[in-house]
CSV table of C-alpha atoms and ligand atoms in Angstrom, one decimal:
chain,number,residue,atom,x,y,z
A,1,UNK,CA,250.1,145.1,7.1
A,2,UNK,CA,246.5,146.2,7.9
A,3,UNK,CA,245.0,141.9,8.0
A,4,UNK,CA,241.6,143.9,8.7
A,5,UNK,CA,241.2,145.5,5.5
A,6,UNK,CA,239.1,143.5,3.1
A,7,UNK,CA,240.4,142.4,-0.4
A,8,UNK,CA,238.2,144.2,-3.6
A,9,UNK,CA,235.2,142.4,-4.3
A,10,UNK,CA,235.2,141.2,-8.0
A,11,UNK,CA,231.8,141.4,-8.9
A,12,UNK,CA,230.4,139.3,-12.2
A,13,UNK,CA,229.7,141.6,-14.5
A,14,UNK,CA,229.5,145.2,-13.4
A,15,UNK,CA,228.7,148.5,-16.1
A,16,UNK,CA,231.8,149.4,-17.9
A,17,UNK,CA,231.7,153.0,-18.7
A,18,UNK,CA,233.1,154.4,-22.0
A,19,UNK,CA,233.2,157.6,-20.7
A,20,UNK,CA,231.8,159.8,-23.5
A,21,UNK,CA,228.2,159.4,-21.1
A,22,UNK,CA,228.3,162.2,-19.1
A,23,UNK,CA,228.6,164.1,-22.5
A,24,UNK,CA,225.6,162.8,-24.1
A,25,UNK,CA,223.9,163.6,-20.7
A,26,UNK,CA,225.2,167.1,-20.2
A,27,UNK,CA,223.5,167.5,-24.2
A,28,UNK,CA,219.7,166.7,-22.7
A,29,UNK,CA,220.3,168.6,-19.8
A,30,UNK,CA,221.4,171.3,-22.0
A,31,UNK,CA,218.4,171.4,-24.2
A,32,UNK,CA,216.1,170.3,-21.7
A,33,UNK,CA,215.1,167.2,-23.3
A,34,UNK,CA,214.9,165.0,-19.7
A,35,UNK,CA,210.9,163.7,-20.8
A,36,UNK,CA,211.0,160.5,-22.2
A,37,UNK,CA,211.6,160.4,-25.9
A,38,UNK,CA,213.6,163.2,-27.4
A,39,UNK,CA,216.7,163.5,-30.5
A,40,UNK,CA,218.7,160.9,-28.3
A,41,UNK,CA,216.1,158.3,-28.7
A,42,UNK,CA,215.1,158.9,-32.1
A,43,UNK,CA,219.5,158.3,-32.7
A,44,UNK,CA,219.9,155.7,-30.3
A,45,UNK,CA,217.1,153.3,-32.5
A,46,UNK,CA,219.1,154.6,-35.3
A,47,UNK,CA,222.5,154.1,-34.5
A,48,UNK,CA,221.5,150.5,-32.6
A,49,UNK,CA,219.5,149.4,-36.0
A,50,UNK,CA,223.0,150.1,-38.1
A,51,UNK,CA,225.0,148.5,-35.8
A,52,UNK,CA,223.2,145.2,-35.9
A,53,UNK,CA,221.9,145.5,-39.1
A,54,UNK,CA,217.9,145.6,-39.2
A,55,UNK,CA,215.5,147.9,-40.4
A,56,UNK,CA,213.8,149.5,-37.2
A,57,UNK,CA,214.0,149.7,-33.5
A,58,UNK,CA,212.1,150.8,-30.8
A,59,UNK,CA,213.7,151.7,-27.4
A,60,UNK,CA,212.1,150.9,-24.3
A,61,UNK,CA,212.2,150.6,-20.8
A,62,UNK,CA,214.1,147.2,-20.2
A,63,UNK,CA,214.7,144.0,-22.3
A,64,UNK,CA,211.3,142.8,-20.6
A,65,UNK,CA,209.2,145.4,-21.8
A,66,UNK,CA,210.3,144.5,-25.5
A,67,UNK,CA,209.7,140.4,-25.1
A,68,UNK,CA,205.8,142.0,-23.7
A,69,UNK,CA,205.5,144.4,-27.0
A,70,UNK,CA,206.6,141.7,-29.3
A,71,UNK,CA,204.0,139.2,-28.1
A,72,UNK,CA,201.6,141.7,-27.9
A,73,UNK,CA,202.5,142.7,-31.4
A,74,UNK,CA,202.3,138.7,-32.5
A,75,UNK,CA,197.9,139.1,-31.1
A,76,UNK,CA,199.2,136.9,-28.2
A,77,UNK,CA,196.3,136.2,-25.9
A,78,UNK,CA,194.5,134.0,-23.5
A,79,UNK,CA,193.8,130.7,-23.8
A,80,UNK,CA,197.6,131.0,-27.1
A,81,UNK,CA,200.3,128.5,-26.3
A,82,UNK,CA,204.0,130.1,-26.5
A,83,UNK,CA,206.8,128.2,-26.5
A,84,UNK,CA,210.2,129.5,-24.5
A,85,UNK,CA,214.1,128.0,-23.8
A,86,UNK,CA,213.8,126.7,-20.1
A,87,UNK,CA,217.4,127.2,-19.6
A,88,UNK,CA,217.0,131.2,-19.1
A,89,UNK,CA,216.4,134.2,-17.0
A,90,UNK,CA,212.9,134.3,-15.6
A,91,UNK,CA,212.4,137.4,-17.5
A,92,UNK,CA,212.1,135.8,-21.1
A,93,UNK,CA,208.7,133.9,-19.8
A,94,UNK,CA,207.2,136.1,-17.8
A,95,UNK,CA,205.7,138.2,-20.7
A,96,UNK,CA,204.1,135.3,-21.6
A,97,UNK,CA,202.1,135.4,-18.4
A,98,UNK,CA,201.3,139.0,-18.3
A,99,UNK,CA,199.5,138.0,-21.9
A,100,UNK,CA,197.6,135.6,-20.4
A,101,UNK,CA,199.5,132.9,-22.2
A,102,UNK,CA,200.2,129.3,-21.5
A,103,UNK,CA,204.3,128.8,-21.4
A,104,UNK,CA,205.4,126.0,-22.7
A,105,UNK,CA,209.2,125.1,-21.9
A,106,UNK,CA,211.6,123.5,-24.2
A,107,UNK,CA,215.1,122.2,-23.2
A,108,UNK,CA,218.5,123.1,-24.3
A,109,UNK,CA,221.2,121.3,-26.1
A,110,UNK,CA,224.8,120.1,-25.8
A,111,UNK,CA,226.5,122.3,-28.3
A,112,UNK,CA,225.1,125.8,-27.5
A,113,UNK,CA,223.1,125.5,-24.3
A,114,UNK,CA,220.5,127.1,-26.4
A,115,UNK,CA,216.8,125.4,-27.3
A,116,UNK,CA,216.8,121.9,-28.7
A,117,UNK,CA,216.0,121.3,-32.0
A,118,UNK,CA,215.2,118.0,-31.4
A,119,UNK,CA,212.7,118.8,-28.4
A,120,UNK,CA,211.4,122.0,-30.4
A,121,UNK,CA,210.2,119.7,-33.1
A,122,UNK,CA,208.9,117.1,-31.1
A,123,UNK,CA,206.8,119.9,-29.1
A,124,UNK,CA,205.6,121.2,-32.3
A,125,UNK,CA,204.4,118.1,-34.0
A,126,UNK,CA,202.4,117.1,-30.9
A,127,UNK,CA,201.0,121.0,-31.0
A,128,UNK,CA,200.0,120.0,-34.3
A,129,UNK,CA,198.2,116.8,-33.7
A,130,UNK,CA,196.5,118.9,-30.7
A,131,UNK,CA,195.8,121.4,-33.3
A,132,UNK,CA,196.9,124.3,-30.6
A,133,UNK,CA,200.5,125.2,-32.2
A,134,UNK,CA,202.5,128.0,-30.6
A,135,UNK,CA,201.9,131.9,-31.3
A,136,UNK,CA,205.3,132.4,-31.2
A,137,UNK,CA,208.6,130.9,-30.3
A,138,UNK,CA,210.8,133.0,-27.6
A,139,UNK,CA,214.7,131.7,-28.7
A,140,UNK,CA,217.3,132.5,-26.2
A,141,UNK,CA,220.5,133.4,-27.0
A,142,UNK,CA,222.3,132.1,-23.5
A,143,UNK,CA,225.0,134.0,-22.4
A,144,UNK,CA,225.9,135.2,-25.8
A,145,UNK,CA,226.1,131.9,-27.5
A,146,UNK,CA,223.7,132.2,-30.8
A,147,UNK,CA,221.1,129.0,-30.6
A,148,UNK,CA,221.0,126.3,-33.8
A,149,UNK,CA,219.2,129.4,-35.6
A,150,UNK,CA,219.2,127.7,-39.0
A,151,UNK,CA,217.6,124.5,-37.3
A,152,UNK,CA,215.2,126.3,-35.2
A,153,UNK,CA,214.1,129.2,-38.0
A,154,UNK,CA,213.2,125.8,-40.5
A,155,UNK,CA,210.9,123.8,-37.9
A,156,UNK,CA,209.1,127.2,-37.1
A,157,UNK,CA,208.8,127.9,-41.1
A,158,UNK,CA,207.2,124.4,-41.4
A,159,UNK,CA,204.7,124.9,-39.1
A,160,UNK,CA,204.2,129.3,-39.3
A,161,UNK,CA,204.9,130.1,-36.2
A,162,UNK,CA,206.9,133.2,-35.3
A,163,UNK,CA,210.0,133.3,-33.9
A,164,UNK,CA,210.9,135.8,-31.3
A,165,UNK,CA,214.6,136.0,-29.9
A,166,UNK,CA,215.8,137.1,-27.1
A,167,UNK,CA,219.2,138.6,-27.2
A,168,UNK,CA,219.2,140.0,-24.3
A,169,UNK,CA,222.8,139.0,-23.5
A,170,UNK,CA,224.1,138.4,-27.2
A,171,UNK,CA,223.9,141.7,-28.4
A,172,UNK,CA,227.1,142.2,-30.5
A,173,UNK,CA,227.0,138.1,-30.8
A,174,UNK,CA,226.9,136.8,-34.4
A,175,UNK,CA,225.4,133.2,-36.3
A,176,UNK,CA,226.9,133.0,-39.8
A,177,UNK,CA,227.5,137.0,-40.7
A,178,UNK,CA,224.2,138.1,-39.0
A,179,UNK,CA,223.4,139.3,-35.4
A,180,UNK,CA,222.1,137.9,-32.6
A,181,UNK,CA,218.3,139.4,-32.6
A,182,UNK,CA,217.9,140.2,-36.2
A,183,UNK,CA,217.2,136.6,-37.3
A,184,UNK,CA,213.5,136.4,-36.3
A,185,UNK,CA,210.3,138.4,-36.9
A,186,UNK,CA,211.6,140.3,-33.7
A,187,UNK,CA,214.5,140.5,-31.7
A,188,UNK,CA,215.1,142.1,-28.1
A,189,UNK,CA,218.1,143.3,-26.4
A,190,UNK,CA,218.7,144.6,-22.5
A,191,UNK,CA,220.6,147.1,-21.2
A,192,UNK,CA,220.5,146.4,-17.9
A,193,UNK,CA,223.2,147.4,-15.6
A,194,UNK,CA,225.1,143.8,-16.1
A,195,UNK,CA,224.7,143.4,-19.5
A,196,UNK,CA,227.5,143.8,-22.1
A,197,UNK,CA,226.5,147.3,-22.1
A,198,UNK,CA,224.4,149.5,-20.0
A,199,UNK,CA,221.8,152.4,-20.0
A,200,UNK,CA,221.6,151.4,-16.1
A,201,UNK,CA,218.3,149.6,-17.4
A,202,UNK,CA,216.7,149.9,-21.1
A,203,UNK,CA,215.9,147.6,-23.6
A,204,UNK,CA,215.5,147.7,-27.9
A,205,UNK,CA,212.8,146.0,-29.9
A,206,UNK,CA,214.0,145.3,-33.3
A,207,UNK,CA,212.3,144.0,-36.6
A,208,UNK,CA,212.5,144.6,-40.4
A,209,UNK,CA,208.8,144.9,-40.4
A,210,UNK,CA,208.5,149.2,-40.3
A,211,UNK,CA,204.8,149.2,-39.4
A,212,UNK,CA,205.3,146.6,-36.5
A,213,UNK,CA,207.6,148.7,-34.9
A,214,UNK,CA,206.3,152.2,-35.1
A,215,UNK,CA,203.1,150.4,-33.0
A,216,UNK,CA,205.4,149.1,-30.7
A,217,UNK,CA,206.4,152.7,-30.3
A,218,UNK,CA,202.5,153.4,-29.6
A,219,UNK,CA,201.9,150.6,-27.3
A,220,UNK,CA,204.8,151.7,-25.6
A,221,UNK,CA,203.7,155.2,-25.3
A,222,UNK,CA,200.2,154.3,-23.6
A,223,UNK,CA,198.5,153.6,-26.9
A,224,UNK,CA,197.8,156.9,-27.4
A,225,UNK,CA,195.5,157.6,-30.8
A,226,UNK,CA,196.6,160.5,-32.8
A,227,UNK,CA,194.6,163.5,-31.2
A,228,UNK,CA,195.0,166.7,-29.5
A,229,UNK,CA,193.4,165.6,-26.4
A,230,UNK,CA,194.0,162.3,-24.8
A,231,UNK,CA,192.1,160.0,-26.7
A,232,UNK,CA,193.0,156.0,-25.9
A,233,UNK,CA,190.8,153.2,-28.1
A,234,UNK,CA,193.3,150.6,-27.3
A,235,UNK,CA,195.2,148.9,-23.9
A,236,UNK,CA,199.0,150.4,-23.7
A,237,UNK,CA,202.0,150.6,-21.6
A,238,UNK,CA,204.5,153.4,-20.7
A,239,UNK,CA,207.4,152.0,-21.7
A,240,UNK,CA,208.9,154.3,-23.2
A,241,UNK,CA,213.2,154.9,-22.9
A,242,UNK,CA,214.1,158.4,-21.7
A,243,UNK,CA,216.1,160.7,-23.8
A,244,UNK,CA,219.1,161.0,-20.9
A,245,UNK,CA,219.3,157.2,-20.7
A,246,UNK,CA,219.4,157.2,-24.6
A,247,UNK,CA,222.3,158.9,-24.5
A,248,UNK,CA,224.0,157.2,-22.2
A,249,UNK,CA,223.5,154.2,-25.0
A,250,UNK,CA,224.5,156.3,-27.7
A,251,UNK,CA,227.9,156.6,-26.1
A,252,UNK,CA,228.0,153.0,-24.9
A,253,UNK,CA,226.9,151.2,-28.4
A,254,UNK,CA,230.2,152.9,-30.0
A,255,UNK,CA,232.1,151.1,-27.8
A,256,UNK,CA,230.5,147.4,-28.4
A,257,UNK,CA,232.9,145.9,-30.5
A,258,UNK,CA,235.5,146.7,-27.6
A,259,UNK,CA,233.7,145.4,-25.2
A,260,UNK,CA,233.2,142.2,-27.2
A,261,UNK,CA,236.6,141.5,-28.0
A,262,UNK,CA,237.5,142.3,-23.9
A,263,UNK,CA,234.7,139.5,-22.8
A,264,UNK,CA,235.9,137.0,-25.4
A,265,UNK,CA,239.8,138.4,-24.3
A,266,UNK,CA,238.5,137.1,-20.9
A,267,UNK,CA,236.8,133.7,-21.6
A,268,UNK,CA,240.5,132.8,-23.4
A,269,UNK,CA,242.3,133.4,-20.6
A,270,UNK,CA,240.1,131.1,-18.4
A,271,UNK,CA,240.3,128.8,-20.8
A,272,UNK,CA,244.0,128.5,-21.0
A,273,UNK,CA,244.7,128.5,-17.6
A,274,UNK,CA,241.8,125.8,-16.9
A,275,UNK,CA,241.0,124.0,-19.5
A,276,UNK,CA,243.4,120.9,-18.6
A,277,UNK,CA,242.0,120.9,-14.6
A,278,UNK,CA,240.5,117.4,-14.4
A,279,UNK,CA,236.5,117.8,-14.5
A,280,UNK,CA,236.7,121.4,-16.2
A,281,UNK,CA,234.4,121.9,-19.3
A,282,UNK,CA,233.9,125.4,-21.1
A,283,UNK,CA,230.7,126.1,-22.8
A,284,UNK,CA,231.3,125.3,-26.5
A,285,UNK,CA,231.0,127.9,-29.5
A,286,UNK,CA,229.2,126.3,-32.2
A,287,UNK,CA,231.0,126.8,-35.7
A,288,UNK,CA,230.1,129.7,-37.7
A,289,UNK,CA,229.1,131.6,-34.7
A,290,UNK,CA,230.9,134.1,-32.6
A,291,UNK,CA,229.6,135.0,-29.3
A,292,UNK,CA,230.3,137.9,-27.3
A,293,UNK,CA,231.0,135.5,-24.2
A,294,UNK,CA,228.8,137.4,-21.8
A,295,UNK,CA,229.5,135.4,-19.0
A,296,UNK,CA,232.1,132.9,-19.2
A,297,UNK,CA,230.8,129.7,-18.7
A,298,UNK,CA,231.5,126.1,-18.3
A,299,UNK,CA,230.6,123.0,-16.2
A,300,UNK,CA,232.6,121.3,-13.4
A,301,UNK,CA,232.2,117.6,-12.9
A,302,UNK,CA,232.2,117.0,-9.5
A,303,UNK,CA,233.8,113.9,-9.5
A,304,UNK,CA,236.6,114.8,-11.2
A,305,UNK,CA,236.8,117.7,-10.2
A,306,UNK,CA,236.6,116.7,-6.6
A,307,UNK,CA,234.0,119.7,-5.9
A,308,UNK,CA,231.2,120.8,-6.9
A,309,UNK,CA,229.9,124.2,-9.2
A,310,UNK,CA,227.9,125.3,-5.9
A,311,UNK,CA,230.8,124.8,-4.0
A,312,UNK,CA,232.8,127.0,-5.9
A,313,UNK,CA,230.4,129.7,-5.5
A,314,UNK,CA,230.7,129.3,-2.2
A,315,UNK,CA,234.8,129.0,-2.2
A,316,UNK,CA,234.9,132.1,-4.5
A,317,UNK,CA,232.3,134.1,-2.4
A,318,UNK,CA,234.8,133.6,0.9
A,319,UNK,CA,237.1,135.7,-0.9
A,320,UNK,CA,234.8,138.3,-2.4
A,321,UNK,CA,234.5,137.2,-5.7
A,322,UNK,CA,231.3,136.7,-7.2
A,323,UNK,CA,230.2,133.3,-9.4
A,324,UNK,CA,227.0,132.2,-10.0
A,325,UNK,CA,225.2,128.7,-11.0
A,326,UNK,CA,223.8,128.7,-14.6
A,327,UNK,CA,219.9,130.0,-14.9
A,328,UNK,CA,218.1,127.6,-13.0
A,329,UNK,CA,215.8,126.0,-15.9
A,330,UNK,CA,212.5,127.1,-15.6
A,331,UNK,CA,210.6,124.1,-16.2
A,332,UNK,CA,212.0,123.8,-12.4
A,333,UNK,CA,210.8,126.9,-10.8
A,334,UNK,CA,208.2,126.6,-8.7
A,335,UNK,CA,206.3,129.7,-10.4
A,336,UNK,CA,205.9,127.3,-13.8
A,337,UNK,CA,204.9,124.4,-11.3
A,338,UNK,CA,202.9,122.2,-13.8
A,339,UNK,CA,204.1,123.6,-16.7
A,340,UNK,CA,204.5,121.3,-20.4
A,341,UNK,CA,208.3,120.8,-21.0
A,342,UNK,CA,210.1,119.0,-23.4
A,343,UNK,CA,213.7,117.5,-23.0
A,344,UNK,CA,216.5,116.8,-25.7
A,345,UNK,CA,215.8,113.2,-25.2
A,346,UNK,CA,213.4,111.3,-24.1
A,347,UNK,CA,216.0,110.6,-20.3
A,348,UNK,CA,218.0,113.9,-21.2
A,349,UNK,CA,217.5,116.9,-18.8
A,350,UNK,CA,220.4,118.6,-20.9
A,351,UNK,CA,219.3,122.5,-18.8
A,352,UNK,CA,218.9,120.5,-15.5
A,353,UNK,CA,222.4,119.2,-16.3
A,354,UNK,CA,223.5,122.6,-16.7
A,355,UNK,CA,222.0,123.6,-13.8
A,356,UNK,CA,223.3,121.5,-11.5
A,357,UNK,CA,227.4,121.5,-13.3
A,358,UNK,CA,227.4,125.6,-14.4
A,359,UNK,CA,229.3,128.0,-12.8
A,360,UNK,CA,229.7,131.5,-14.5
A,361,UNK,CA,232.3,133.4,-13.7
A,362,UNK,CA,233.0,137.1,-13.8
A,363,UNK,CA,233.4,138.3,-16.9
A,364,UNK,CA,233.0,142.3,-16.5
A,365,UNK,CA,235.2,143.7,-19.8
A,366,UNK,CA,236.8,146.3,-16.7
A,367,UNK,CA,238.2,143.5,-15.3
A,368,UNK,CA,242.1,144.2,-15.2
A,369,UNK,CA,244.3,140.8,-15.9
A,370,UNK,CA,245.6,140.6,-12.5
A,371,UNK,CA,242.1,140.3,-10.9
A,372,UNK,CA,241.4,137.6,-13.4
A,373,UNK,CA,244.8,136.1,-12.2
A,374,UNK,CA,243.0,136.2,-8.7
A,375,UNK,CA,239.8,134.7,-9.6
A,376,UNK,CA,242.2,131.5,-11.5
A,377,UNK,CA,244.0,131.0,-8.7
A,378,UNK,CA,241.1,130.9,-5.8
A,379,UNK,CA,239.4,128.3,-8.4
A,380,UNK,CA,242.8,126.1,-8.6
A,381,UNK,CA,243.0,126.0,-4.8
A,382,UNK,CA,239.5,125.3,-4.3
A,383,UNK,CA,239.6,122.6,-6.7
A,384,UNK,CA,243.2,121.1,-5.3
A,385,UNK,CA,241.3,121.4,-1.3
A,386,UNK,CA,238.3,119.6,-3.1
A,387,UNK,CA,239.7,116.7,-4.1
A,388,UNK,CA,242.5,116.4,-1.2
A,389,UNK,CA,239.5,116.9,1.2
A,390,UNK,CA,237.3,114.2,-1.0
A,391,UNK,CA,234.5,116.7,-0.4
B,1,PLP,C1,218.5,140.4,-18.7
B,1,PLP,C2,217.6,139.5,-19.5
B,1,PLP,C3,216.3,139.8,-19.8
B,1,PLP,C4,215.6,141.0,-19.3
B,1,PLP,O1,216.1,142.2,-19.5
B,1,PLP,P1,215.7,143.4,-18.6
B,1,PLP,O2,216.2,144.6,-19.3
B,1,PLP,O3,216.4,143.2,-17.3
B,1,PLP,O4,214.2,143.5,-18.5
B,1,PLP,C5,215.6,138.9,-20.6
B,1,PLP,N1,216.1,137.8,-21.0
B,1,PLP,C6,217.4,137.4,-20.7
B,1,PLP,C7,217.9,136.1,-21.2
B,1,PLP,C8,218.2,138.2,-19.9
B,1,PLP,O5,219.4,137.8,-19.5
């Protein structure tokens, strides 16, 4: 036996082809249509709008591009408050800055790691009192969990402030019958190359309001006004999808619902070969909601468990499989230093919490049972040396 040759890595969520792509692609070769926009754009906004069930969509460059249209769309400005989920990827804030915008950070809750009701309305009644309420309300749907939406959607009613969410990894996720994205006055997706599905790096703006979204498409297009020469009375972006990567979406949105039931296939089996280990917790699915488990998550106790989340990236790492910690919050990072933030309670960090017990594990739908079998038992042994070693 060759002891030099290294074992496959397992990486956490790798692109998952459904292998129709390279059709779609040879079609815009064929008829030339490489420029951004094209027929696979127009039926990729078509096709992704049906599937989730809204009235318009705008494809775009990447999931970060869309948060930046929507906010732009909402008249977000200098000097506007927005609120945002701390417990996220940097990239659902950052928009905020590029507008000018002051974040501020709300925390997440127990039951769907999602933003706190409790803290949301607590933020918004001293807005109120301030007399500087929100623009708009970024929702994150973590890891494809669906946040309290019915909760969340009434405290933003109360006070008329928009919500956008950010579905960036809960596309094909649902919250009583309706998708993840489609609940708000906008939604935006990703398809970045480890989401659940890939156009190696896109993104979809969605809305039921028509006119909204055909000037997203004109923001996104470098505001250009309707005239033969290049006539501009507006600030825009060139964030515009290509028609080859639109096709590459085309081909990977018909296989969503597989790759849906293959993530949640794979949380399951963690979960039953886990569950019992002393200090093991999986992130919870909140009733009436089904998420497309993303990235299996859940939360080691490190005194039951005898080791830590970190430690376990560390463990799995040695043997070339790739974990991470949860998001680290951003009320945390140290480019929102200063930042407002508002916890569950008044001594609950529930996202610092999570930050410091999460571990997601990999999750790709490609993953093949017996390299799942590998990443179980690595965790087992690292949490049996743990404790025997009192780390
Ligand atoms: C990936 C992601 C984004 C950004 O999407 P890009 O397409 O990479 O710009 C935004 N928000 C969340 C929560 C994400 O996970």
């Amino acid at each position: 036996m060759n002891t030099t040759l290294q074992k496959p890595a397992i990486l956490l969520s790798p692109p998952h082809m459904s292998g129709e792509e390279q059709q779609y692609i040879a079609e815009a070769f064929a008829s030339n249509w490489i420029a951004p926009l094209g027929p696979h754009v127009d039926a990729f906004e078509r096709e992704f709008a049906e599937t989730v069930g809204i009235g318009h969509a705008a494809a775009v460059s990447s999931g970060t591009a869309a948060i930046h249209l929507a906010l732009r769309l909402l008249g977000v400005g200098p000097g506007d408050r927005v609120f945002c989920s701390s417990l996220t990827f940097v990239a659902s804030a950052n928009p905020i800055l590029y507008q000018g915008a002051e974040p501020v950070f709300i925390d997440a809750e127990p039951d769907t790691w999602g933003m706190s009701p409790r803290a949301l309305e607590r933020a918004l009644e001293e807005a109120a009192r301030e007399g500087r309420l929100p623009k708009a309300v970024i929702v994150v749907h973590l890891f494809g969990q669906c946040a309290r939406m019915d909760e969340i959607l009434a405290l933003c009613g109360t006070y008329g402030v928009p919500v956008v969410e950010d579905a960036a990894e809960a596309l094909g996720s649902t919250y009583k019958g309706r998708h993840a994205g489609t609940m708000g006055r906008f939604g935006i997706y990703s398809f970045n190359g480890n989401k659940i599905i890939t156009t190696s790096g896109g993104g979809m703006l969605v809305s039921d309001d028509g006119d909204a979204i055909r000037e997203a498409r004109t923001l996104a297009s470098q505001a250009r006004d309707p005239a033969v020469h290049y006539e501009h009375s507006r600030l825009g972006y060139n964030y515009r999808l290509s028609n080859v990567l639109a096709g590459i979406g085309r081909a990977q949105l018909k296989v969503l619902a597989e790759r849906v039931e293959a993530r949640r296939a794979v949380f399951e089996r963690y979960r039953s070969a886990l569950e019992g280990l002393p200090g093991v917790r999986f992130m919870p699915e909140l009733s009436g909601t089904r998420s497309n488990r993303w990235l299996t998550a859940l939360t080691i106790d490190e005194r039951s468990a005898g080791i830590s989340a970190a430690q376990l990236v560390a463990w799995l790492a040695e043997d070339r499989i790739e974990s991470r910690p949860v998001w680290k919050p951003l009320h945390l990072q140290p480019l929102f230093a200063g930042t407002r933030y508002y916890p569950h309670g008044e001594r609950e960090d529930v996202s610092a919490r999570l930050f410091r017990t999460g571990l997601c594990l990999p999750s790709g739908s490609a993953m093949t049972p017996g390299e799942q079998e590998r990443v179980i038992e690595r965790l087992k042994a690292g949490m049996k040396s743990g404790a025997a070693a009192g780390i």
